[in-house]
Amino acid sequence: MKQHAWLSSTARGVGHTYPGAGRHGQSFIHRNGLAGKEVEMPEDLIASSRKTDLLDQTGEWKWAGIRKYLKLVKRFEEFLLLLAHITGGQPSRGEEITGLRLINGINRDRNIFIIDGKVVLVTQYHKSLAHFDSPKVIPRFLPGRIGQLFVMYMIYIRPLTDRWEVDKWELYGGKMAPPSDFIWHNEAAGGVPWESWIRSGITAGLQVDEVRQYEYMVEEGSTSVLEEDVGP
């Protein structure tokens, strides 16, 4: 397995004071030369035992195999949601965590940053609106390993699955919806965030041993990017 990209402690903060921080469609991935790394995912998949499940003899994608793989990705995303919920400080309300954005939207900034080498999910507590005319902003610092999972997901897994969605719509001639800004989204419903009730189903079905079955997803997303400075 190649060496994982570790987050450095040199990142100093977050906000529009950093050039490009508010650009639509961007995140700290784009600001640190990590965009485009998803090409390593299919390379690793093709080199693995899963090649025959994902590619036919002509080198075209086998959509039956991809759909099966996407189900594993969906389960992995469920674990990320659960880990963010229980390790990022006091548990948040369902809609506060499921509505987080990976990248800057047209009218809303992203909710995931790097601060002092830590992955931070920034949630908003909207019940404070009635008293202060603005939501309460809550930074949720994730443990190192959990933060690393989020970074690996953003660099390798999510761009690849977004690319597959585009290819699928082009193949079947359907009306293509743009990739969703949200971390946890329902592609069939136009990329809207998951409903908060989904999380209750995640916790009910959680098996500790099952987490180990998804370790290979991060291993296949390992990178040639070595230890380097990662900013906000």
CSV table of C-alpha atoms in Angstrom, one decimal:
chain,number,residue,atom,x,y,z
A,1,MET,CA,0.0,0.0,0.0
A,2,LYS,CA,1.3,3.4,-0.9
A,3,GLN,CA,1.9,6.0,1.8
A,4,HIS,CA,-1.2,8.0,2.9
A,5,ALA,CA,-1.3,11.8,2.8
A,6,TRP,CA,-1.0,13.0,6.4
A,7,LEU,CA,-2.3,16.4,7.4
A,8,SER,CA,0.3,18.8,8.5
A,9,SER,CA,0.1,21.2,11.4
A,10,THR,CA,1.0,24.2,9.3
A,11,ALA,CA,-2.6,25.2,8.3
A,12,ARG,CA,-3.5,28.2,10.3
A,13,GLY,CA,-7.1,29.0,9.8
A,14,VAL,CA,-10.1,29.2,7.6
A,15,GLY,CA,-12.2,31.8,5.9
A,16,HIS,CA,-12.3,34.2,2.9
A,17,THR,CA,-9.0,35.7,4.0
A,18,TYR,CA,-7.4,32.9,2.1
A,19,PRO,CA,-7.3,33.4,-1.7
A,20,GLY,CA,-9.9,31.3,-3.5
A,21,ALA,CA,-11.5,30.2,-0.2
A,22,GLY,CA,-14.9,31.3,-1.5
A,23,ARG,CA,-14.8,30.1,-5.1
A,24,HIS,CA,-17.7,28.1,-6.2
A,25,GLY,CA,-17.0,24.4,-6.5
A,26,GLN,CA,-13.7,24.5,-4.6
A,27,SER,CA,-12.4,23.2,-1.3
A,28,PHE,CA,-9.0,22.8,0.4
A,29,ILE,CA,-8.4,19.9,-2.0
A,30,HIS,CA,-8.2,22.4,-4.9
A,31,ARG,CA,-6.0,24.8,-2.9
A,32,ASN,CA,-3.4,22.2,-2.1
A,33,GLY,CA,-2.7,20.5,-5.5
A,34,LEU,CA,-4.8,17.4,-4.6
A,35,ALA,CA,-7.5,17.8,-7.3
A,36,GLY,CA,-7.4,15.1,-10.0
A,37,LYS,CA,-6.0,12.4,-7.8
A,38,GLU,CA,-9.1,10.3,-8.4
A,39,VAL,CA,-7.5,8.8,-11.5
A,40,GLU,CA,-5.5,6.6,-9.1
A,41,MET,CA,-8.6,5.0,-7.8
A,42,PRO,CA,-9.6,3.2,-11.1
A,43,GLU,CA,-5.9,2.3,-11.6
A,44,ASP,CA,-5.8,0.6,-8.2
A,45,LEU,CA,-9.2,-1.0,-8.8
A,46,ILE,CA,-8.1,-2.3,-12.3
A,47,ALA,CA,-5.0,-3.7,-10.7
A,48,SER,CA,-7.0,-5.5,-8.1
A,49,SER,CA,-9.1,-8.7,-8.1
A,50,ARG,CA,-12.1,-6.4,-8.8
A,51,LYS,CA,-11.1,-5.8,-12.4
A,52,THR,CA,-13.4,-8.4,-13.9
A,53,ASP,CA,-16.3,-7.1,-11.9
A,54,LEU,CA,-15.8,-3.5,-13.1
A,55,LEU,CA,-14.5,-3.8,-16.7
A,56,ASP,CA,-15.6,-6.0,-19.7
A,57,GLN,CA,-13.2,-7.5,-22.2
A,58,THR,CA,-13.2,-4.3,-24.3
A,59,GLY,CA,-12.3,-2.1,-21.4
A,60,GLU,CA,-15.7,-0.6,-20.9
A,61,TRP,CA,-17.3,-0.1,-17.5
A,62,LYS,CA,-19.6,-2.9,-16.4
A,63,TRP,CA,-22.4,-1.0,-14.8
A,64,ALA,CA,-23.7,-4.0,-12.8
A,65,GLY,CA,-20.4,-4.2,-11.0
A,66,ILE,CA,-20.2,-0.4,-10.6
A,67,ARG,CA,-23.7,-0.4,-9.0
A,68,LYS,CA,-22.5,-3.0,-6.5
A,69,TYR,CA,-19.4,-1.0,-5.7
A,70,LEU,CA,-21.5,2.1,-5.3
A,71,LYS,CA,-23.6,0.3,-2.6
A,72,LEU,CA,-20.3,-0.2,-0.7
A,73,VAL,CA,-19.5,3.4,-1.1
A,74,LYS,CA,-23.0,4.3,0.3
A,75,ARG,CA,-22.4,2.2,3.3
A,76,PHE,CA,-18.9,3.7,3.8
A,77,GLU,CA,-20.6,7.2,3.7
A,78,GLU,CA,-23.0,6.0,6.4
A,79,PHE,CA,-20.1,5.1,8.6
A,80,LEU,CA,-18.5,8.5,7.9
A,81,LEU,CA,-21.8,10.2,9.0
A,82,LEU,CA,-21.9,8.1,12.2
A,83,LEU,CA,-18.3,8.8,13.0
A,84,ALA,CA,-18.7,12.5,12.5
A,85,HIS,CA,-21.8,12.5,14.7
A,86,ILE,CA,-20.2,10.7,17.7
A,87,THR,CA,-16.6,11.9,17.5
A,88,GLY,CA,-16.9,15.6,16.6
A,89,GLY,CA,-17.9,16.9,20.0
A,90,GLN,CA,-21.4,17.0,21.4
A,91,PRO,CA,-23.7,15.2,18.9
A,92,SER,CA,-25.5,17.6,16.6
A,93,ARG,CA,-29.1,17.7,15.4
A,94,GLY,CA,-29.7,15.5,12.4
A,95,GLU,CA,-30.2,18.2,9.8
A,96,GLU,CA,-27.2,20.1,11.0
A,97,ILE,CA,-24.8,17.3,10.2
A,98,THR,CA,-26.5,15.9,7.0
A,99,GLY,CA,-26.6,19.3,5.3
A,100,LEU,CA,-22.8,19.8,5.3
A,101,ARG,CA,-21.1,20.7,2.0
A,102,LEU,CA,-17.9,19.3,0.6
A,103,ILE,CA,-17.3,22.3,-1.6
A,104,ASN,CA,-18.4,25.9,-1.9
A,105,GLY,CA,-21.9,26.3,-3.3
A,106,ILE,CA,-23.3,29.3,-5.2
A,107,ASN,CA,-24.7,31.0,-2.1
A,108,ARG,CA,-23.2,28.9,0.7
A,109,ASP,CA,-19.7,28.2,1.7
A,110,ARG,CA,-18.4,24.7,2.4
A,111,ASN,CA,-18.5,23.1,5.8
A,112,ILE,CA,-15.2,21.1,5.9
A,113,PHE,CA,-11.9,22.7,6.5
A,114,ILE,CA,-8.3,22.1,7.8
A,115,ILE,CA,-7.4,24.1,10.9
A,116,ASP,CA,-4.0,23.5,12.5
A,117,GLY,CA,-3.7,20.2,10.7
A,118,LYS,CA,-7.1,18.9,11.9
A,119,VAL,CA,-10.1,18.2,9.8
A,120,VAL,CA,-13.0,20.4,11.1
A,121,LEU,CA,-16.7,20.2,10.3
A,122,VAL,CA,-18.4,23.5,10.7
A,123,THR,CA,-22.1,23.2,11.6
A,124,GLN,CA,-24.7,25.8,12.4
A,125,TYR,CA,-27.1,25.8,15.2
A,126,HIS,CA,-30.2,27.5,13.8
A,127,LYS,CA,-32.2,27.7,17.0
A,128,SER,CA,-30.0,30.7,18.0
A,129,LEU,CA,-31.6,32.7,15.1
A,130,ALA,CA,-34.6,33.7,17.3
A,131,HIS,CA,-32.2,35.4,19.8
A,132,PHE,CA,-29.2,36.6,17.9
A,133,ASP,CA,-30.5,37.0,14.3
A,134,SER,CA,-27.8,34.7,13.1
A,135,PRO,CA,-27.0,31.0,13.5
A,136,LYS,CA,-24.5,29.8,16.0
A,137,VAL,CA,-21.4,28.4,14.2
A,138,ILE,CA,-19.9,25.3,15.8
A,139,PRO,CA,-16.5,24.0,14.7
A,140,ARG,CA,-16.3,20.2,15.2
A,141,PHE,CA,-12.7,18.9,15.3
A,142,LEU,CA,-12.4,15.3,14.2
A,143,PRO,CA,-9.9,12.8,15.6
A,144,GLY,CA,-6.9,12.3,13.4
A,145,ARG,CA,-7.8,9.0,11.8
A,146,ILE,CA,-11.4,10.0,11.3
A,147,GLY,CA,-10.3,13.2,9.6
A,148,GLN,CA,-8.0,11.2,7.4
A,149,LEU,CA,-10.9,9.1,6.2
A,150,PHE,CA,-12.8,12.3,5.2
A,151,VAL,CA,-9.7,13.6,3.3
A,152,MET,CA,-9.2,10.3,1.5
A,153,TYR,CA,-12.9,10.2,0.6
A,154,MET,CA,-12.8,13.7,-0.8
A,155,ILE,CA,-9.6,13.1,-2.8
A,156,TYR,CA,-10.3,9.7,-4.3
A,157,ILE,CA,-13.7,8.2,-3.7
A,158,ARG,CA,-16.1,11.0,-4.2
A,159,PRO,CA,-14.6,12.4,-7.4
A,160,LEU,CA,-14.7,8.9,-8.9
A,161,THR,CA,-18.3,8.3,-8.0
A,162,ASP,CA,-19.3,11.7,-9.3
A,163,ARG,CA,-17.5,10.8,-12.6
A,164,TRP,CA,-19.4,7.5,-12.8
A,165,GLU,CA,-22.7,9.4,-12.3
A,166,VAL,CA,-21.8,11.7,-15.2
A,167,ASP,CA,-20.9,8.7,-17.4
A,168,LYS,CA,-24.1,6.9,-16.5
A,169,TRP,CA,-26.3,9.8,-17.5
A,170,GLU,CA,-24.4,10.2,-20.8
A,171,LEU,CA,-24.7,6.5,-21.5
A,172,TYR,CA,-28.4,6.3,-21.0
A,173,GLY,CA,-29.2,9.7,-22.4
A,174,GLY,CA,-30.9,10.9,-19.3
A,175,LYS,CA,-31.0,14.5,-18.0
A,176,MET,CA,-27.9,14.9,-16.0
A,177,ALA,CA,-28.0,16.6,-12.6
A,178,PRO,CA,-24.7,18.4,-11.6
A,179,PRO,CA,-22.7,16.8,-8.9
A,180,SER,CA,-24.0,17.6,-5.4
A,181,ASP,CA,-22.2,20.0,-3.1
A,182,PHE,CA,-23.3,18.0,-0.1
A,183,ILE,CA,-21.3,15.3,1.6
A,184,TRP,CA,-24.3,13.0,2.2
A,185,HIS,CA,-26.7,13.4,-0.7
A,186,ASN,CA,-29.5,11.5,-2.5
A,187,GLU,CA,-28.4,11.3,-6.1
A,188,ALA,CA,-31.8,10.0,-7.2
A,189,ALA,CA,-33.5,13.0,-5.7
A,190,GLY,CA,-31.3,15.6,-7.5
A,191,GLY,CA,-28.4,15.6,-5.0
A,192,VAL,CA,-30.4,16.9,-2.0
A,193,PRO,CA,-29.0,16.1,1.5
A,194,TRP,CA,-30.0,12.9,3.3
A,195,GLU,CA,-33.0,13.1,5.5
A,196,SER,CA,-32.0,13.1,9.2
A,197,TRP,CA,-34.0,9.9,9.8
A,198,ILE,CA,-31.5,7.9,7.7
A,199,ARG,CA,-29.0,8.2,10.5
A,200,SER,CA,-31.2,6.2,12.9
A,201,GLY,CA,-31.1,3.3,10.5
A,202,ILE,CA,-27.4,3.5,10.4
A,203,THR,CA,-26.9,3.3,14.1
A,204,ALA,CA,-29.4,0.5,14.4
A,205,GLY,CA,-27.6,-1.7,11.8
A,206,LEU,CA,-24.0,-0.9,12.9
A,207,GLN,CA,-21.7,-3.9,13.4
A,208,VAL,CA,-18.2,-3.2,14.5
A,209,ASP,CA,-16.7,-6.0,12.4
A,210,GLU,CA,-18.4,-4.5,9.3
A,211,VAL,CA,-16.1,-1.5,9.5
A,212,ARG,CA,-13.1,-3.6,8.8
A,213,GLN,CA,-14.7,-4.7,5.5
A,214,TYR,CA,-14.4,-1.1,4.2
A,215,GLU,CA,-10.7,-0.6,5.1
A,216,TYR,CA,-9.7,-1.7,1.5
A,217,MET,CA,-11.7,1.3,0.1
A,218,VAL,CA,-9.2,3.6,1.8
A,219,GLU,CA,-6.3,1.4,0.9
A,220,GLU,CA,-7.3,1.4,-2.8
A,221,GLY,CA,-7.5,5.2,-2.4
A,222,SER,CA,-4.0,5.4,-1.1
A,223,THR,CA,-1.8,7.9,-2.8
A,224,SER,CA,1.5,8.8,-4.2
A,225,VAL,CA,1.1,12.1,-2.4
A,226,LEU,CA,3.5,12.0,0.4
A,227,GLU,CA,3.4,13.9,3.7
A,228,GLU,CA,3.0,17.5,2.9
A,229,ASP,CA,1.5,20.8,4.0
A,230,VAL,CA,-2.3,20.9,3.6
A,231,GLY,CA,-4.0,24.2,4.1
A,232,PRO,CA,-7.6,25.3,4.7
